[in-house]
Amino acid sequence: MDAVFNIQEELKKLPEKPGVYLMHNALGEIIYIGKAVKLKNRVRQYFQSNRNKTSKIKEMVSNIAWFEYIITDSEVEALVLECNLIKEHRPRYNTMLKDGKGYPYIRVTVNETYPRVMMAHEMKKDKTHYFGPYPSSAAVKDTLDLIYRIFRIRTCSKNLPKEEGKGRPCLNYHMKRCLAPCQGYTTPEQYRQQIDQVIQFLNGKYDGVKKFLEQNMYRASEQMEFEEAAYYRDLIKSVQMIAQKQKLTNRSMEDQDIIAMALSGEEAVVQVFFMRDGKMIGREHFHLRVASDDSYVQILTSFIKQFYAGTPFIPKEILLQEEIEEKELIMEWLTEKRGKKVSILIPKKGEKEHLIELAKKNAQMVLEQDREKIQREEQRTMGALEQIEQWIGVEKIRRVEAYDISNTNGLESVGSMVVYEDGKPRRNDYRKFRIQSVKGPDDYASMREVLTRRFSHGLEEIHQRKQAGSFTKFPDLIMMDGGKGQVNVALEVLEELELNIPVCGMVKDDHHRTRGLYFHNQEIPIDTHSEGFHLITRIQDEAHRFAIEYHRSLRGKAVLHSVLDDIPGIGPKRRRTLMKHFGDLEKIKIASLEELLCVEGMTKAAANEVFRFFHTE
């Protein structure tokens, strides 16, 4: 890229307009995304004097091979685009949430004659009511379970009242968890009263629900129906438990998010309290990937952008412990997204300031509690990579690709490519290869084909400047499931394609256990009790598992095709029905004609063909 992209010349062409810029490295990976009021001024700053630049920015600039930009009509549009692109590409040098969490909602389909209450993973602009977001799917499931038990709302997806009376009532009706509107056992008016109570319950108004349950409990007790009375008693306890969890309240009765952060070195934890209608419905904490010289304000600003780009619910107020960058711009963006005014406040006294302090204490507690766990995870991942770097003398290993071949006597040979980034599997980048050019059990030739296809494809995409993906991202280290032979095959392919990527083999002992690494024509012994060894073993096992799994699926399809598809009158549908009925091929082979005729949809002629096929010598 450097040969065809002259950075200084391209800087002169930058427009004085708002927009988003994307920095790429030599492999085409997006390593940083930012926005600017004037692209010309902002992008040029990166390539001027290093004074006043943080170490992270200096390192990032040293890796820029080329850049691109997208012009927008306004700074708000640039902010929206920046948030969306960061979420999609997760660039290495942007401050990032370590896990992109989504929050579930409870959806009430009030537009239906017999409304349903269900979980929703996003809030859409439709004619239904949404409640939340809730802190976790478990919290939603617990709430829904309680709603079904108390209000007996239907869970089916039948088109009612159109399908009313068709079939029999389901098990939920017999378990007293549904009013069975599908059978006409309740009227739309009676059912709607239940839905109104559900909505009150979801709005945190529990007194009416508790009164209703208490009345039922006393009635059952007076009628000496003690089992039913105990059932209502347990429901009352469940409601009281939910009410207790929401004990923390705010007299303003507003929808608010209270956000505070704890920071220590390269570790940051943000705590969010979710207040809805003045009640805290939940809380969540987030770990962030930060640099040691990132400021508190920069980190909090990045979090606000990423968090609200990923959730459709925007509260009326966002309470922070400190000012953030671009506060007015972010408020404008969130107001536009919510459709109503959004305020970002930094309270200094009173009840709101107390909530901020509470969130801050929780963030600090999580940071302290999780520090040891985070450090252990760092040792398993980044620490293990550092050990491998020391063993083979290669610096800055971040992405590792490992390859394996699987076949049975050369039949259905396949190759696997597994990817680890920062010591963790990146499963979206795994790839499977069905060997095309090799006949027979030749693992070296098969590996040559896999590697040639993988890196040729990547080079072609880089040349076309396609967005970085599983093929355009090249590894910092290739690990082969074998020793000298496999390593040499990989080195020959890379030399032919003019690529310079370190390659090492994972050498096994007589018991098929990893004993060392083969690198630069020598075997390097490794400490079998180290984290580096454990990471190598995990990578090797994963490459092997992924290849075998793919090979097994192809082999199974081949067996099915070679046998069942060769029977006259047996097409894909009957083949699936036979396998579903009998479970495996061996049982089909020994089945009697009468047993074959019991298969759903099997005609006498087809059953005769199957029986004749397996019983004719």
mmCIF file of N, CA and C in Angstrom, residues 261-357:
data_model
loop_
_atom_site.group_PDB
_atom_site.id
_atom_site.type_symbol
_atom_site.label_atom_id
_atom_site.label_comp_id
_atom_site.label_asym_id
_atom_site.label_seq_id
_atom_site.Cartn_x
_atom_site.Cartn_y
_atom_site.Cartn_z
ATOM 1 N N MET A 261 -17.106 5.773 36.787
ATOM 2 C CA MET A 261 -16.001 4.916 36.351
ATOM 3 C C MET A 261 -14.900 4.871 37.399
ATOM 4 N N ALA A 262 -14.238 3.735 37.476
ATOM 5 C CA ALA A 262 -13.028 3.575 38.284
ATOM 6 C C ALA A 262 -11.892 3.220 37.332
ATOM 7 N N LEU A 263 -10.750 3.838 37.527
ATOM 8 C CA LEU A 263 -9.619 3.681 36.595
ATOM 9 C C LEU A 263 -8.353 3.384 37.371
ATOM 10 N N SER A 264 -7.599 2.387 36.896
ATOM 11 C CA SER A 264 -6.315 2.056 37.507
ATOM 12 C C SER A 264 -5.379 1.545 36.423
ATOM 13 N N GLY A 265 -4.400 2.375 36.025
ATOM 14 C CA GLY A 265 -3.464 1.973 34.984
ATOM 15 C C GLY A 265 -4.162 1.715 33.664
ATOM 16 N N GLU A 266 -4.039 0.480 33.165
ATOM 17 C CA GLU A 266 -4.674 0.120 31.906
ATOM 18 C C GLU A 266 -5.987 -0.647 32.129
ATOM 19 N N GLU A 267 -6.532 -0.539 33.328
ATOM 20 C CA GLU A 267 -7.796 -1.188 33.651
ATOM 21 C C GLU A 267 -8.840 -0.127 33.992
ATOM 22 N N ALA A 268 -10.019 -0.262 33.400
ATOM 23 C CA ALA A 268 -11.109 0.661 33.689
ATOM 24 C C ALA A 268 -12.412 -0.117 33.778
ATOM 25 N N VAL A 269 -13.227 0.250 34.750
ATOM 26 C CA VAL A 269 -14.555 -0.344 34.913
ATOM 27 C C VAL A 269 -15.572 0.785 34.988
ATOM 28 N N VAL A 270 -16.604 0.690 34.166
ATOM 29 C CA VAL A 270 -17.696 1.659 34.204
ATOM 30 C C VAL A 270 -18.923 0.966 34.790
ATOM 31 N N GLN A 271 -19.553 1.616 35.761
ATOM 32 C CA GLN A 271 -20.774 1.094 36.389
ATOM 33 C C GLN A 271 -21.955 1.933 35.913
ATOM 34 N N VAL A 272 -23.034 1.245 35.486
ATOM 35 C CA VAL A 272 -24.248 1.930 35.040
ATOM 36 C C VAL A 272 -25.415 1.452 35.891
ATOM 37 N N PHE A 273 -26.127 2.407 36.509
ATOM 38 C CA PHE A 273 -27.395 2.109 37.184
ATOM 39 C C PHE A 273 -28.518 2.499 36.240
ATOM 40 N N PHE A 274 -29.472 1.575 36.033
ATOM 41 C CA PHE A 274 -30.624 1.865 35.174
ATOM 42 C C PHE A 274 -31.811 2.255 36.053
ATOM 43 N N MET A 275 -32.225 3.510 35.997
ATOM 44 C CA MET A 275 -33.389 3.989 36.739
ATOM 45 C C MET A 275 -34.531 4.205 35.753
ATOM 46 N N ARG A 276 -35.658 3.550 36.006
ATOM 47 C CA ARG A 276 -36.830 3.722 35.156
ATOM 48 C C ARG A 276 -38.014 4.098 36.043
ATOM 49 N N ASP A 277 -38.647 5.229 35.704
ATOM 50 C CA ASP A 277 -39.745 5.758 36.526
ATOM 51 C C ASP A 277 -39.307 5.927 37.976
ATOM 52 N N GLY A 278 -38.052 6.306 38.169
ATOM 53 C CA GLY A 278 -37.545 6.561 39.513
ATOM 54 C C GLY A 278 -37.115 5.327 40.266
ATOM 55 N N LYS A 279 -37.241 4.147 39.689
ATOM 56 C CA LYS A 279 -36.852 2.906 40.360
ATOM 57 C C LYS A 279 -35.670 2.280 39.629
ATOM 58 N N MET A 280 -34.731 1.725 40.393
ATOM 59 C CA MET A 280 -33.579 1.072 39.772
ATOM 60 C C MET A 280 -33.985 -0.339 39.363
ATOM 61 N N ILE A 281 -34.050 -0.567 38.063
ATOM 62 C CA ILE A 281 -34.445 -1.902 37.580
ATOM 63 C C ILE A 281 -33.242 -2.812 37.407
ATOM 64 N N GLY A 282 -32.024 -2.273 37.495
ATOM 65 C CA GLY A 282 -30.851 -3.126 37.358
ATOM 66 C C GLY A 282 -29.585 -2.302 37.249
ATOM 67 N N ARG A 283 -28.491 -2.984 37.225
ATOM 68 C CA ARG A 283 -27.193 -2.316 37.067
ATOM 69 C C ARG A 283 -26.281 -3.239 36.288
ATOM 70 N N GLU A 284 -25.265 -2.659 35.688
ATOM 71 C CA GLU A 284 -24.319 -3.458 34.908
ATOM 72 C C GLU A 284 -22.974 -2.763 34.911
ATOM 73 N N HIS A 285 -21.910 -3.558 34.865
ATOM 74 C CA HIS A 285 -20.576 -2.959 34.783
ATOM 75 C C HIS A 285 -19.906 -3.404 33.488
ATOM 76 N N PHE A 286 -18.954 -2.611 33.040
ATOM 77 C CA PHE A 286 -18.281 -2.841 31.764
ATOM 78 C C PHE A 286 -16.774 -2.672 31.958
ATOM 79 N N HIS A 287 -16.014 -3.594 31.410
ATOM 80 C CA HIS A 287 -14.558 -3.461 31.381
ATOM 81 C C HIS A 287 -14.153 -2.845 30.047
ATOM 82 N N LEU A 288 -13.204 -1.924 30.097
ATOM 83 C CA LEU A 288 -12.758 -1.255 28.886
ATOM 84 C C LEU A 288 -11.285 -1.523 28.619
ATOM 85 N N ARG A 289 -10.943 -1.588 27.324
ATOM 86 C CA ARG A 289 -9.546 -1.703 26.896
ATOM 87 C C ARG A 289 -9.003 -0.287 26.736
ATOM 88 N N VAL A 290 -8.067 0.101 27.589
ATOM 89 C CA VAL A 290 -7.546 1.471 27.573
ATOM 90 C C VAL A 290 -6.026 1.448 27.535
ATOM 91 N N ALA A 291 -5.454 2.587 27.203
ATOM 92 C CA ALA A 291 -4.001 2.757 27.243
ATOM 93 C C ALA A 291 -3.638 3.496 28.522
ATOM 94 N N SER A 292 -2.408 3.310 28.978
ATOM 95 C CA SER A 292 -1.990 3.887 30.264
ATOM 96 C C SER A 292 -2.051 5.411 30.261
ATOM 97 N N ASP A 293 -1.920 6.034 29.080
ATOM 98 C CA ASP A 293 -1.958 7.505 29.046
ATOM 99 C C ASP A 293 -3.291 8.059 28.557
ATOM 100 N N ASP A 294 -4.321 7.208 28.443
ATOM 101 C CA ASP A 294 -5.663 7.715 28.145
ATOM 102 C C ASP A 294 -6.204 8.437 29.377
ATOM 103 N N SER A 295 -6.810 9.593 29.175
ATOM 104 C CA SER A 295 -7.338 10.352 30.308
ATOM 105 C C SER A 295 -8.717 9.843 30.700
ATOM 106 N N TYR A 296 -9.104 10.177 31.929
ATOM 107 C CA TYR A 296 -10.415 9.786 32.440
ATOM 108 C C TYR A 296 -11.513 10.300 31.518
ATOM 109 N N VAL A 297 -11.408 11.547 31.107
ATOM 110 C CA VAL A 297 -12.426 12.175 30.271
ATOM 111 C C VAL A 297 -12.508 11.492 28.906
ATOM 112 N N GLN A 298 -11.368 11.170 28.320
ATOM 113 C CA GLN A 298 -11.348 10.499 27.012
ATOM 114 C C GLN A 298 -12.025 9.133 27.090
ATOM 115 N N ILE A 299 -11.713 8.386 28.158
ATOM 116 C CA ILE A 299 -12.273 7.041 28.307
ATOM 117 C C ILE A 299 -13.785 7.109 28.492
ATOM 118 N N LEU A 300 -14.242 8.011 29.362
ATOM 119 C CA LEU A 300 -15.669 8.128 29.631
ATOM 120 C C LEU A 300 -16.420 8.587 28.382
ATOM 121 N N THR A 301 -15.820 9.506 27.614
ATOM 122 C CA THR A 301 -16.449 9.966 26.368
ATOM 123 C C THR A 301 -16.593 8.811 25.382
ATOM 124 N N SER A 302 -15.548 8.006 25.231
ATOM 125 C CA SER A 302 -15.604 6.857 24.318
ATOM 126 C C SER A 302 -16.663 5.863 24.766
ATOM 127 N N PHE A 303 -16.758 5.661 26.082
ATOM 128 C CA PHE A 303 -17.768 4.727 26.590
ATOM 129 C C PHE A 303 -19.174 5.213 26.257
ATOM 130 N N ILE A 304 -19.447 6.488 26.507
ATOM 131 C CA ILE A 304 -20.783 7.044 26.247
ATOM 132 C C ILE A 304 -21.159 6.836 24.780
ATOM 133 N N LYS A 305 -20.248 7.097 23.875
ATOM 134 C CA LYS A 305 -20.525 6.934 22.435
ATOM 135 C C LYS A 305 -20.845 5.486 22.101
ATOM 136 N N GLN A 306 -19.997 4.570 22.567
ATOM 137 C CA GLN A 306 -20.176 3.162 22.216
ATOM 138 C C GLN A 306 -21.418 2.567 22.875
ATOM 139 N N PHE A 307 -21.651 2.941 24.130
ATOM 140 C CA PHE A 307 -22.776 2.362 24.859
ATOM 141 C C PHE A 307 -24.103 2.769 24.232
ATOM 142 N N TYR A 308 -24.267 4.056 23.940
ATOM 143 C CA TYR A 308 -25.554 4.520 23.412
ATOM 144 C C TYR A 308 -25.700 4.291 21.910
ATOM 145 N N ALA A 309 -24.603 3.939 21.248
ATOM 146 C CA ALA A 309 -24.729 3.503 19.854
ATOM 147 C C ALA A 309 -25.297 2.093 19.792
ATOM 148 N N GLY A 310 -25.162 1.345 20.903
ATOM 149 C CA GLY A 310 -25.564 -0.053 20.899
ATOM 150 C C GLY A 310 -26.881 -0.343 21.584
ATOM 151 N N THR A 311 -27.526 0.641 22.194
ATOM 152 C CA THR A 311 -28.811 0.401 22.850
ATOM 153 C C THR A 311 -29.868 1.339 22.289
ATOM 154 N N PRO A 312 -31.048 0.824 21.950
ATOM 155 C CA PRO A 312 -32.077 1.686 21.366
ATOM 156 C C PRO A 312 -32.769 2.563 22.395
ATOM 157 N N PHE A 313 -32.668 2.210 23.705
ATOM 158 C CA PHE A 313 -33.350 3.016 24.716
ATOM 159 C C PHE A 313 -32.432 4.126 25.213
ATOM 160 N N ILE A 314 -32.898 5.343 25.116
ATOM 161 C CA ILE A 314 -32.150 6.495 25.610
ATOM 162 C C ILE A 314 -32.974 7.134 26.722
ATOM 163 N N PRO A 315 -32.438 7.247 27.938
ATOM 164 C CA PRO A 315 -33.198 7.863 29.027
ATOM 165 C C PRO A 315 -33.265 9.380 28.884
ATOM 166 N N LYS A 316 -34.123 9.975 29.682
ATOM 167 C CA LYS A 316 -34.260 11.437 29.642
ATOM 168 C C LYS A 316 -33.006 12.113 30.188
ATOM 169 N N GLU A 317 -32.399 11.510 31.222
ATOM 170 C CA GLU A 317 -31.214 12.110 31.845
ATOM 171 C C GLU A 317 -30.090 11.094 31.959
ATOM 172 N N ILE A 318 -28.883 11.567 31.728
ATOM 173 C CA ILE A 318 -27.677 10.761 31.953
ATOM 174 C C ILE A 318 -26.845 11.512 32.979
ATOM 175 N N LEU A 319 -26.621 10.886 34.122
ATOM 176 C CA LEU A 319 -25.868 11.521 35.203
ATOM 177 C C LEU A 319 -24.433 11.009 35.197
ATOM 178 N N LEU A 320 -23.466 11.917 35.156
ATOM 179 C CA LEU A 320 -22.048 11.570 35.126
ATOM 180 C C LEU A 320 -21.330 12.219 36.292
ATOM 181 N N GLN A 321 -20.187 11.675 36.668
ATOM 182 C CA GLN A 321 -19.421 12.260 37.762
ATOM 183 C C GLN A 321 -18.494 13.377 37.292
ATOM 184 N N GLU A 322 -18.178 13.397 35.979
ATOM 185 C CA GLU A 322 -17.311 14.448 35.439
ATOM 186 C C GLU A 322 -17.783 14.847 34.051
ATOM 187 N N GLU A 323 -17.370 16.025 33.631
ATOM 188 C CA GLU A 323 -17.688 16.489 32.282
ATOM 189 C C GLU A 323 -17.009 15.585 31.258
ATOM 190 N N ILE A 324 -17.597 15.506 30.063
ATOM 191 C CA ILE A 324 -16.997 14.735 28.982
ATOM 192 C C ILE A 324 -16.719 15.643 27.794
ATOM 193 N N GLU A 325 -15.931 15.155 26.862
ATOM 194 C CA GLU A 325 -15.659 15.911 25.648
ATOM 195 C C GLU A 325 -16.910 15.936 24.765
ATOM 196 N N GLU A 326 -17.079 16.987 24.016
ATOM 197 C CA GLU A 326 -18.162 17.094 23.022
ATOM 198 C C GLU A 326 -19.535 16.861 23.644
ATOM 199 N N LYS A 327 -19.701 17.361 24.855
ATOM 200 C CA LYS A 327 -20.950 17.117 25.588
ATOM 201 C C LYS A 327 -22.172 17.612 24.817
ATOM 202 N N GLU A 328 -22.121 18.837 24.295
ATOM 203 C CA GLU A 328 -23.273 19.397 23.591
ATOM 204 C C GLU A 328 -23.592 18.595 22.329
ATOM 205 N N LEU A 329 -22.550 18.176 21.618
ATOM 206 C CA LEU A 329 -22.739 17.403 20.395
ATOM 207 C C LEU A 329 -23.382 16.048 20.708
ATOM 208 N N ILE A 330 -22.893 15.398 21.763
ATOM 209 C CA ILE A 330 -23.437 14.096 22.145
ATOM 210 C C ILE A 330 -24.892 14.237 22.589
ATOM 211 N N MET A 331 -25.206 15.299 23.330
ATOM 212 C CA MET A 331 -26.596 15.541 23.734
ATOM 213 C C MET A 331 -27.488 15.739 22.511
ATOM 214 N N GLU A 332 -26.988 16.452 21.526
ATOM 215 C CA GLU A 332 -27.755 16.665 20.293
ATOM 216 C C GLU A 332 -28.015 15.341 19.584
ATOM 217 N N TRP A 333 -26.991 14.500 19.523
ATOM 218 C CA TRP A 333 -27.116 13.172 18.891
ATOM 219 C C TRP A 333 -28.137 12.311 19.624
ATOM 220 N N LEU A 334 -28.037 12.253 20.954
ATOM 221 C CA LEU A 334 -28.938 11.415 21.743
ATOM 222 C C LEU A 334 -30.374 11.944 21.696
ATOM 223 N N THR A 335 -30.523 13.271 21.676
ATOM 224 C CA THR A 335 -31.863 13.867 21.562
ATOM 225 C C THR A 335 -32.502 13.471 20.239
ATOM 226 N N GLU A 336 -31.703 13.518 19.182
ATOM 227 C CA GLU A 336 -32.202 13.130 17.857
ATOM 228 C C GLU A 336 -32.570 11.653 17.832
ATOM 229 N N LYS A 337 -31.774 10.845 18.505
ATOM 230 C CA LYS A 337 -32.019 9.402 18.530
ATOM 231 C C LYS A 337 -33.253 9.065 19.365
ATOM 232 N N ARG A 338 -33.443 9.751 20.483
ATOM 233 C CA ARG A 338 -34.578 9.488 21.375
ATOM 234 C C ARG A 338 -35.876 10.096 20.861
ATOM 235 N N GLY A 339 -35.738 11.218 20.139
ATOM 236 C CA GLY A 339 -36.940 11.919 19.683
ATOM 237 C C GLY A 339 -37.448 12.921 20.694
ATOM 238 N N LYS A 340 -36.797 13.010 21.841
ATOM 239 C CA LYS A 340 -37.112 13.985 22.887
ATOM 240 C C LYS A 340 -35.801 14.470 23.488
ATOM 241 N N LYS A 341 -35.859 15.558 24.207
ATOM 242 C CA LYS A 341 -34.652 16.155 24.775
ATOM 243 C C LYS A 341 -33.958 15.209 25.747
ATOM 244 N N VAL A 342 -32.653 15.111 25.620
ATOM 245 C CA VAL A 342 -31.816 14.324 26.528
ATOM 246 C C VAL A 342 -30.823 15.269 27.194
ATOM 247 N N SER A 343 -30.700 15.156 28.501
ATOM 248 C CA SER A 343 -29.770 16.011 29.245
ATOM 249 C C SER A 343 -28.646 15.175 29.834
ATOM 250 N N ILE A 344 -27.428 15.686 29.741
ATOM 251 C CA ILE A 344 -26.276 15.078 30.406
ATOM 252 C C ILE A 344 -25.907 15.994 31.559
ATOM 253 N N LEU A 345 -26.027 15.480 32.779
ATOM 254 C CA LEU A 345 -25.838 16.304 33.970
ATOM 255 C C LEU A 345 -24.661 15.807 34.797
ATOM 256 N N ILE A 346 -23.986 16.748 35.467
ATOM 257 C CA ILE A 346 -22.909 16.414 36.394
ATOM 258 C C ILE A 346 -23.314 16.988 37.746
ATOM 259 N N PRO A 347 -24.112 16.246 38.512
ATOM 260 C CA PRO A 347 -24.628 16.780 39.786
ATOM 261 C C PRO A 347 -23.522 16.960 40.822
ATOM 262 N N LYS A 348 -23.621 18.031 41.593
ATOM 263 C CA LYS A 348 -22.606 18.350 42.605
ATOM 264 C C LYS A 348 -23.125 18.194 44.027
ATOM 265 N N LYS A 349 -24.436 18.049 44.172
ATOM 266 C CA LYS A 349 -24.991 17.895 45.516
ATOM 267 C C LYS A 349 -26.368 17.234 45.422
ATOM 268 N N GLY A 350 -26.860 16.821 46.580
ATOM 269 C CA GLY A 350 -28.203 16.287 46.638
ATOM 270 C C GLY A 350 -28.299 14.809 46.284
ATOM 271 N N GLU A 351 -29.526 14.390 46.017
ATOM 272 C CA GLU A 351 -29.828 12.976 45.782
ATOM 273 C C GLU A 351 -29.108 12.437 44.551
ATOM 274 N N LYS A 352 -29.044 13.218 43.471
ATOM 275 C CA LYS A 352 -28.401 12.767 42.241
ATOM 276 C C LYS A 352 -26.902 12.561 42.444
ATOM 277 N N GLU A 353 -26.288 13.464 43.208
ATOM 278 C CA GLU A 353 -24.849 13.321 43.479
ATOM 279 C C GLU A 353 -24.592 12.073 44.317
ATOM 280 N N HIS A 354 -25.545 11.759 45.213
ATOM 281 C CA HIS A 354 -25.429 10.554 46.036
ATOM 282 C C HIS A 354 -25.464 9.299 45.159
ATOM 283 N N LEU A 355 -26.342 9.286 44.137
ATOM 284 C CA LEU A 355 -26.422 8.147 43.220
ATOM 285 C C LEU A 355 -25.122 7.971 42.446
ATOM 286 N N ILE A 356 -24.535 9.092 42.029
ATOM 287 C CA ILE A 356 -23.248 9.031 41.317
ATOM 288 C C ILE A 356 -22.175 8.420 42.214
ATOM 289 N N GLU A 357 -22.117 8.852 43.475
ATOM 290 C CA GLU A 357 -21.128 8.322 44.408
ATOM 291 C C GLU A 357 -21.323 6.827 44.625
#
